[in-house]
Coordinates of C-alpha atoms and ligand atoms in Angstrom, one line a residue:
M1068 CA 24.9 12.5 12.0
P1069 CA 22.9 13.3 8.9
L1070 CA 20.4 10.7 7.7
E1071 CA 21.5 8.3 5.0
I1072 CA 19.0 7.4 2.3
E1073 CA 19.9 4.4 0.3
E1074 CA 17.9 3.7 -2.8
T1075 CA 17.2 0.2 -4.0
A1076 CA 18.1 -1.0 -7.5
Q1077 CA 14.4 -1.0 -8.3
P1078 CA 12.5 2.2 -9.3
L1079 CA 10.8 2.2 -5.9
G1080 CA 11.9 1.8 -2.2
A1081 CA 14.7 3.3 -0.1
E1082 CA 16.2 2.4 3.2
V1083 CA 16.8 5.2 5.7
K1084 CA 19.7 4.9 8.1
G1085 CA 20.6 6.9 11.2
L1086 CA 17.1 8.1 12.3
D1087 CA 17.1 8.7 16.1
P1088 CA 13.5 8.4 17.4
T1089 CA 14.4 10.2 20.6
V1090 CA 15.4 13.4 18.8
T1091 CA 13.0 15.7 17.0
L1092 CA 13.6 15.6 13.2
N1093 CA 15.2 18.8 12.0
E1094 CA 13.8 20.6 9.0
E1095 CA 16.4 19.5 6.5
D1096 CA 16.1 15.8 7.4
L1097 CA 12.3 16.0 7.2
R1098 CA 12.6 17.7 3.8
R1099 CA 14.9 15.0 2.5
L1100 CA 12.6 12.2 3.9
K1101 CA 9.6 13.8 2.2
E1102 CA 11.4 14.1 -1.0
A1103 CA 12.6 10.5 -0.9
F1104 CA 9.1 9.4 0.0
D1105 CA 7.5 11.2 -2.9
R1106 CA 10.2 9.9 -5.3
R1107 CA 10.5 6.3 -4.1
G1108 CA 7.1 5.5 -2.6
V1109 CA 8.3 3.2 0.1
L1110 CA 10.7 4.0 3.0
V1111 CA 12.2 1.3 5.2
F1112 CA 13.7 2.0 8.6
R1113 CA 15.4 -0.9 10.4
D1114 CA 16.1 -1.5 14.1
L1115 CA 13.8 1.3 15.4
D1116 CA 12.5 0.9 18.9
I1117 CA 9.3 3.0 18.6
D1118 CA 5.8 3.2 20.0
Q1119 CA 2.6 3.7 18.0
G1120 CA 2.6 7.5 18.5
F1121 CA 6.0 7.8 16.8
Q1122 CA 4.9 5.5 14.0
A1123 CA 1.8 7.6 13.5
Q1124 CA 3.5 11.0 13.6
L1125 CA 6.3 10.1 11.2
S1126 CA 3.8 8.6 8.8
E1127 CA 1.7 11.7 8.8
Q1128 CA 4.7 14.1 8.5
L1129 CA 5.7 12.4 5.2
I1130 CA 2.4 13.5 3.6
G1131 CA 2.8 17.0 5.0
V1132 CA 1.0 16.9 8.3
E1133 CA 2.8 18.9 11.0
P1134 CA 3.6 17.2 14.3
G1135 CA 0.9 17.7 16.9
R1136 CA -1.6 19.0 14.2
G1137 CA -2.6 15.7 12.8
G1138 CA -4.6 12.7 14.0
S1139 CA -1.7 11.0 15.5
G1140 CA -2.6 12.2 19.0
E1141 CA -2.7 8.9 20.9
S1142 CA -6.4 9.1 21.8
E1143 CA -7.5 9.1 18.2
V1144 CA -5.3 6.3 16.9
R1145 CA -7.0 3.0 17.3
E1146 CA -4.5 0.1 17.6
S1147 CA -4.6 -2.1 14.5
Y1148 CA -2.6 -5.2 13.7
I1149 CA -1.9 -7.5 10.8
S1150 CA -1.2 -10.8 12.6
N1151 CA -1.5 -14.6 12.5
R1152 CA -1.2 -14.6 16.4
K1153 CA -3.0 -11.7 17.9
A1154 CA -6.7 -12.2 18.6
G1155 CA -9.0 -10.0 16.5
A1156 CA -6.1 -8.9 14.2
A1157 CA -6.7 -8.4 10.4
A1158 CA -5.6 -10.7 7.7
P1159 CA -4.7 -13.6 10.0
Y1160 CA -3.9 -16.0 7.1
G1161 CA -4.0 -16.3 3.4
R1162 CA -2.6 -14.4 0.4
L1163 CA -3.4 -10.8 -0.5
Q1164 CA -3.5 -9.7 -4.1
F1165 CA -2.0 -6.4 -5.1
H1166 CA -4.1 -3.4 -4.1
S1167 CA -4.2 0.0 -2.5
D1168 CA -6.2 0.2 0.7
T1169 CA -9.6 1.8 0.1
M1170 CA -9.0 2.2 -3.6
W1171 CA -12.7 1.9 -4.0
A1172 CA -13.2 5.2 -2.2
K1173 CA -13.5 8.7 -3.7
E1174 CA -10.5 9.9 -1.6
P1175 CA -8.5 6.8 -0.8
L1176 CA -5.9 6.8 2.0
Q1177 CA -2.6 8.4 1.1
V1178 CA -0.2 6.8 3.6
L1179 CA 0.1 3.5 5.4
S1180 CA 2.7 2.0 7.7
L1181 CA 3.6 -1.3 9.3
Y1182 CA 6.0 -2.0 12.2
G1183 CA 7.5 -5.4 13.0
L1184 CA 6.4 -6.3 16.5
D1185 CA 6.7 -10.1 16.6
V1186 CA 8.3 -11.5 13.5
G1187 CA 9.6 -15.1 13.3
A1188 CA 11.5 -16.6 10.4
P1189 CA 10.9 -17.1 7.6
V1190 CA 7.8 -15.0 7.2
A1191 CA 6.0 -13.8 4.1
P1192 CA 7.4 -10.5 2.7
T1193 CA 5.3 -7.5 1.7
T1194 CA 5.8 -6.8 -2.0
F1195 CA 5.2 -3.3 -3.5
A1196 CA 4.5 -2.3 -7.1
S1197 CA 5.0 1.2 -8.4
T1198 CA 1.9 2.7 -10.1
I1199 CA 3.9 5.7 -11.4
F1200 CA 6.7 3.7 -13.0
A1201 CA 4.2 1.3 -14.5
W1202 CA 2.4 4.2 -16.2
K1203 CA 5.7 5.5 -17.6
A1204 CA 6.7 2.0 -18.8
L1205 CA 3.6 1.4 -20.8
S1206 CA 4.1 1.0 -24.6
D1207 CA 3.0 4.1 -26.5
D1208 CA 0.2 2.1 -28.1
L1209 CA -1.2 0.8 -24.8
R1210 CA -0.9 4.2 -23.1
S1211 CA -2.9 5.8 -25.9
R1212 CA -5.5 3.1 -25.9
V1213 CA -6.2 3.6 -22.2
S1214 CA -5.5 7.3 -21.6
D1215 CA -9.2 8.3 -22.1
L1216 CA -10.7 5.2 -20.5
K1217 CA -12.1 4.7 -17.0
A1218 CA -12.1 1.7 -14.7
V1219 CA -14.4 0.6 -11.8
H1220 CA -12.9 -0.4 -8.5
S1221 CA -14.9 -2.2 -5.8
A1222 CA -14.3 -3.1 -2.2
G1223 CA -13.5 -6.7 -1.6
Q1224 CA -11.9 -9.0 -4.1
H1225 CA -12.8 -9.2 -7.7
K1226 CA -12.0 -12.7 -8.7
Q1227 CA -12.4 -15.9 -6.7
F1228 CA -10.8 -19.1 -7.5
E1229 CA -11.6 -22.5 -6.1
D1230 CA -9.1 -23.9 -3.7
D1231 CA -7.3 -20.6 -3.6
D1232 CA -5.7 -19.1 -0.5
L1233 CA -7.0 -15.6 -1.2
I1234 CA -8.6 -14.1 1.9
A1235 CA -10.4 -10.8 0.9
A1236 CA -14.1 -11.3 1.2
V1237 CA -16.7 -9.7 -1.0
P1238 CA -19.0 -7.4 1.0
E1239 CA -22.7 -7.8 0.4
R1240 CA -23.0 -4.3 -1.1
P1241 CA -19.5 -3.4 -2.1
K1242 CA -18.7 0.3 -2.3
S1243 CA -17.1 1.3 -5.6
T1244 CA -15.7 4.2 -7.5
T1245 CA -14.9 5.0 -11.1
T1246 CA -11.6 6.7 -12.0
P1247 CA -9.5 7.4 -15.1
I1248 CA -7.0 4.6 -15.6
G1249 CA -4.2 7.2 -15.8
L1250 CA -4.9 9.1 -12.5
R1251 CA -3.1 12.1 -11.1
H1252 CA -1.5 11.7 -7.7
P1253 CA -3.0 14.2 -5.3
R1254 CA 0.3 15.3 -3.9
T1255 CA 2.9 14.9 -6.5
D1256 CA 0.8 15.3 -9.7
E1257 CA 2.5 12.3 -11.3
T1258 CA 0.3 10.0 -13.4
M1259 CA -0.4 6.6 -11.8
L1260 CA -1.6 3.5 -13.5
Y1261 CA -4.7 3.2 -11.4
V1262 CA -5.9 -0.4 -11.7
C1263 CA -5.2 -3.3 -9.4
E1264 CA -5.7 -7.0 -9.5
Q1265 CA -7.7 -7.2 -6.3
M1266 CA -10.4 -4.5 -6.8
T1267 CA -10.6 -3.4 -10.4
H1268 CA -13.6 -5.1 -12.0
E1269 CA -13.8 -3.6 -15.4
I1270 CA -12.9 -0.9 -17.9
L1271 CA -15.9 1.1 -19.1
N1272 CA -17.0 1.7 -22.7
V1273 CA -15.2 -1.3 -24.2
S1274 CA -16.5 -4.9 -24.6
P1275 CA -16.0 -7.3 -21.6
E1276 CA -13.4 -9.1 -23.7
E1277 CA -11.5 -5.9 -24.5
S1278 CA -11.7 -4.9 -20.8
Q1279 CA -10.2 -8.2 -19.8
E1280 CA -7.5 -8.1 -22.4
L1281 CA -6.5 -4.5 -21.5
L1282 CA -6.4 -5.3 -17.7
E1283 CA -4.2 -8.2 -18.3
S1284 CA -1.8 -6.1 -20.5
L1285 CA -1.8 -3.4 -17.8
F1286 CA -1.1 -5.9 -15.0
G1287 CA 1.8 -7.2 -17.0
Y1288 CA 3.5 -3.8 -16.6
L1289 CA 2.4 -3.2 -13.0
Y1290 CA 3.5 -6.6 -11.7
N1291 CA 6.6 -7.0 -13.9
P1292 CA 9.4 -8.2 -11.6
E1293 CA 11.4 -5.1 -12.5
N1294 CA 8.6 -2.9 -11.1
L1295 CA 8.5 -4.7 -7.7
F1296 CA 10.2 -4.2 -4.3
H1297 CA 10.1 -7.0 -1.7
H1298 CA 10.4 -6.2 2.0
D1299 CA 11.6 -9.1 4.2
W1300 CA 10.3 -8.5 7.7
R1301 CA 12.4 -8.4 10.8
N1302 CA 11.5 -7.2 14.3
H1303 CA 11.6 -3.4 14.7
D1304 CA 11.3 -2.7 11.0
L1305 CA 9.2 0.3 10.2
V1306 CA 7.9 0.5 6.6
I1307 CA 6.0 3.6 5.5
W1308 CA 4.5 3.8 2.0
D1309 CA 2.4 6.0 -0.2
N1310 CA -0.8 4.0 -0.6
L1311 CA -1.4 5.4 -4.1
A1312 CA 2.0 5.6 -5.6
V1313 CA 2.6 1.9 -4.8
Q1314 CA 0.3 -1.1 -4.4
H1315 CA 1.0 -3.8 -1.8
A1316 CA 0.6 -7.6 -1.7
R1317 CA 1.7 -10.6 0.2
P1318 CA 2.0 -14.4 -0.5
N1319 CA 0.2 -16.9 1.7
V1320 CA 0.5 -16.7 5.5
A1321 CA -0.3 -19.8 7.5
Q1322 CA -2.0 -19.3 10.9
D1323 CA 0.2 -21.9 12.4
G1324 CA 3.3 -20.7 10.6
P1325 CA 6.0 -18.4 12.1
A1326 CA 4.7 -15.4 14.0
R1327 CA 4.0 -12.4 11.8
T1328 CA 2.6 -9.5 13.9
L1329 CA 2.8 -6.1 12.3
R1330 CA 1.4 -2.9 13.9
K1331 CA -0.5 -0.9 11.2
F1332 CA -1.1 2.8 11.1
V1333 CA -3.8 4.4 9.1
S1334 CA -4.3 8.2 9.5
P1335 CA -7.5 9.0 11.2
L1336 CA -7.3 12.4 9.4
E1337 CA -8.4 10.8 6.2
G1338 CA -12.2 10.7 6.2
I1339 CA -13.0 7.1 5.8
A1340 CA -14.7 5.2 8.7
M1341 CA -12.5 2.4 10.3
E1342 CA -15.1 -0.3 9.6
E1343 CA -15.0 0.6 5.9
R1344 CA -11.2 0.5 5.8
A1345 CA -11.3 -3.0 7.1
F1346 CA -13.2 -4.4 4.1
N1347 CA -10.3 -6.0 2.4
Y1348 CA -9.0 -7.7 5.5
S1349 CA -12.0 -9.8 6.4
P1350 CA -10.9 -13.0 8.1
V1351 CA -13.6 -14.8 6.0
P1352 CA -11.9 -16.8 3.1
A1353 CA -13.0 -15.8 -0.3
G1354 CA -16.0 -17.9 -1.3
G1355 CA -16.4 -19.1 2.2
S1356 CA -18.9 -18.2 4.8
Ligands
LIG2116 FE1 -3.8 -3.6 2.3

């Protein structure tokens, strides 16, 4: 049976039905999955009984890594979890603002995936925002104001608020990078609106007031409800997303709330040390010690 790819009503996200993890993907199905991944940014597969090796291989295939040639060989993939139950897991509680993992790096990660291992109800969704559609949606005036400007992105969390439930800690010497605000996607060549609420500190060569005003205007497009896709987790859901074409966020997770254990895959092919990737998942509350 051919794969069915159902697009959401939003400009991002699609659900894939009919994938059989016990059968090798044929060329035509893989081509269709890659095309949907590049066009929609997020693919959801439900009711898949899969191990970490399958999750890793499919995630890498979507960015063009051939099976067996990537870093998804079991010995190289370190188990990693987002969980309010599992000891030592990342992001055990709290809210995460919109971000792309390792956005502060020169070559940030291209693909991420999560798999529902132990999901109670109701649990916090993961929400995605399209950086490509946000760029397209900008008013002509705003696009022309920012098209030659650059922004600084740093590891950790930019803003801290008292009594907030945000969890990303600020590293002592945060790594940072400077990029154009309208940045080309390395695989699709689409222009992305490359700023985020968690890590973008400032826009260069404008006053602090103008930087703030511009960022708020840009966030208004990025996080417009029409530019968002919410995924409500169930056990055995696999969600694979393009870490640059979409940003992700989640509302507050309570440590004593319903179980929320998701197995995470980050490609070891991409040259960023594991400990550095973990920056924005520190279990230390923002502002805490
Ligand atoms: Fe993240």
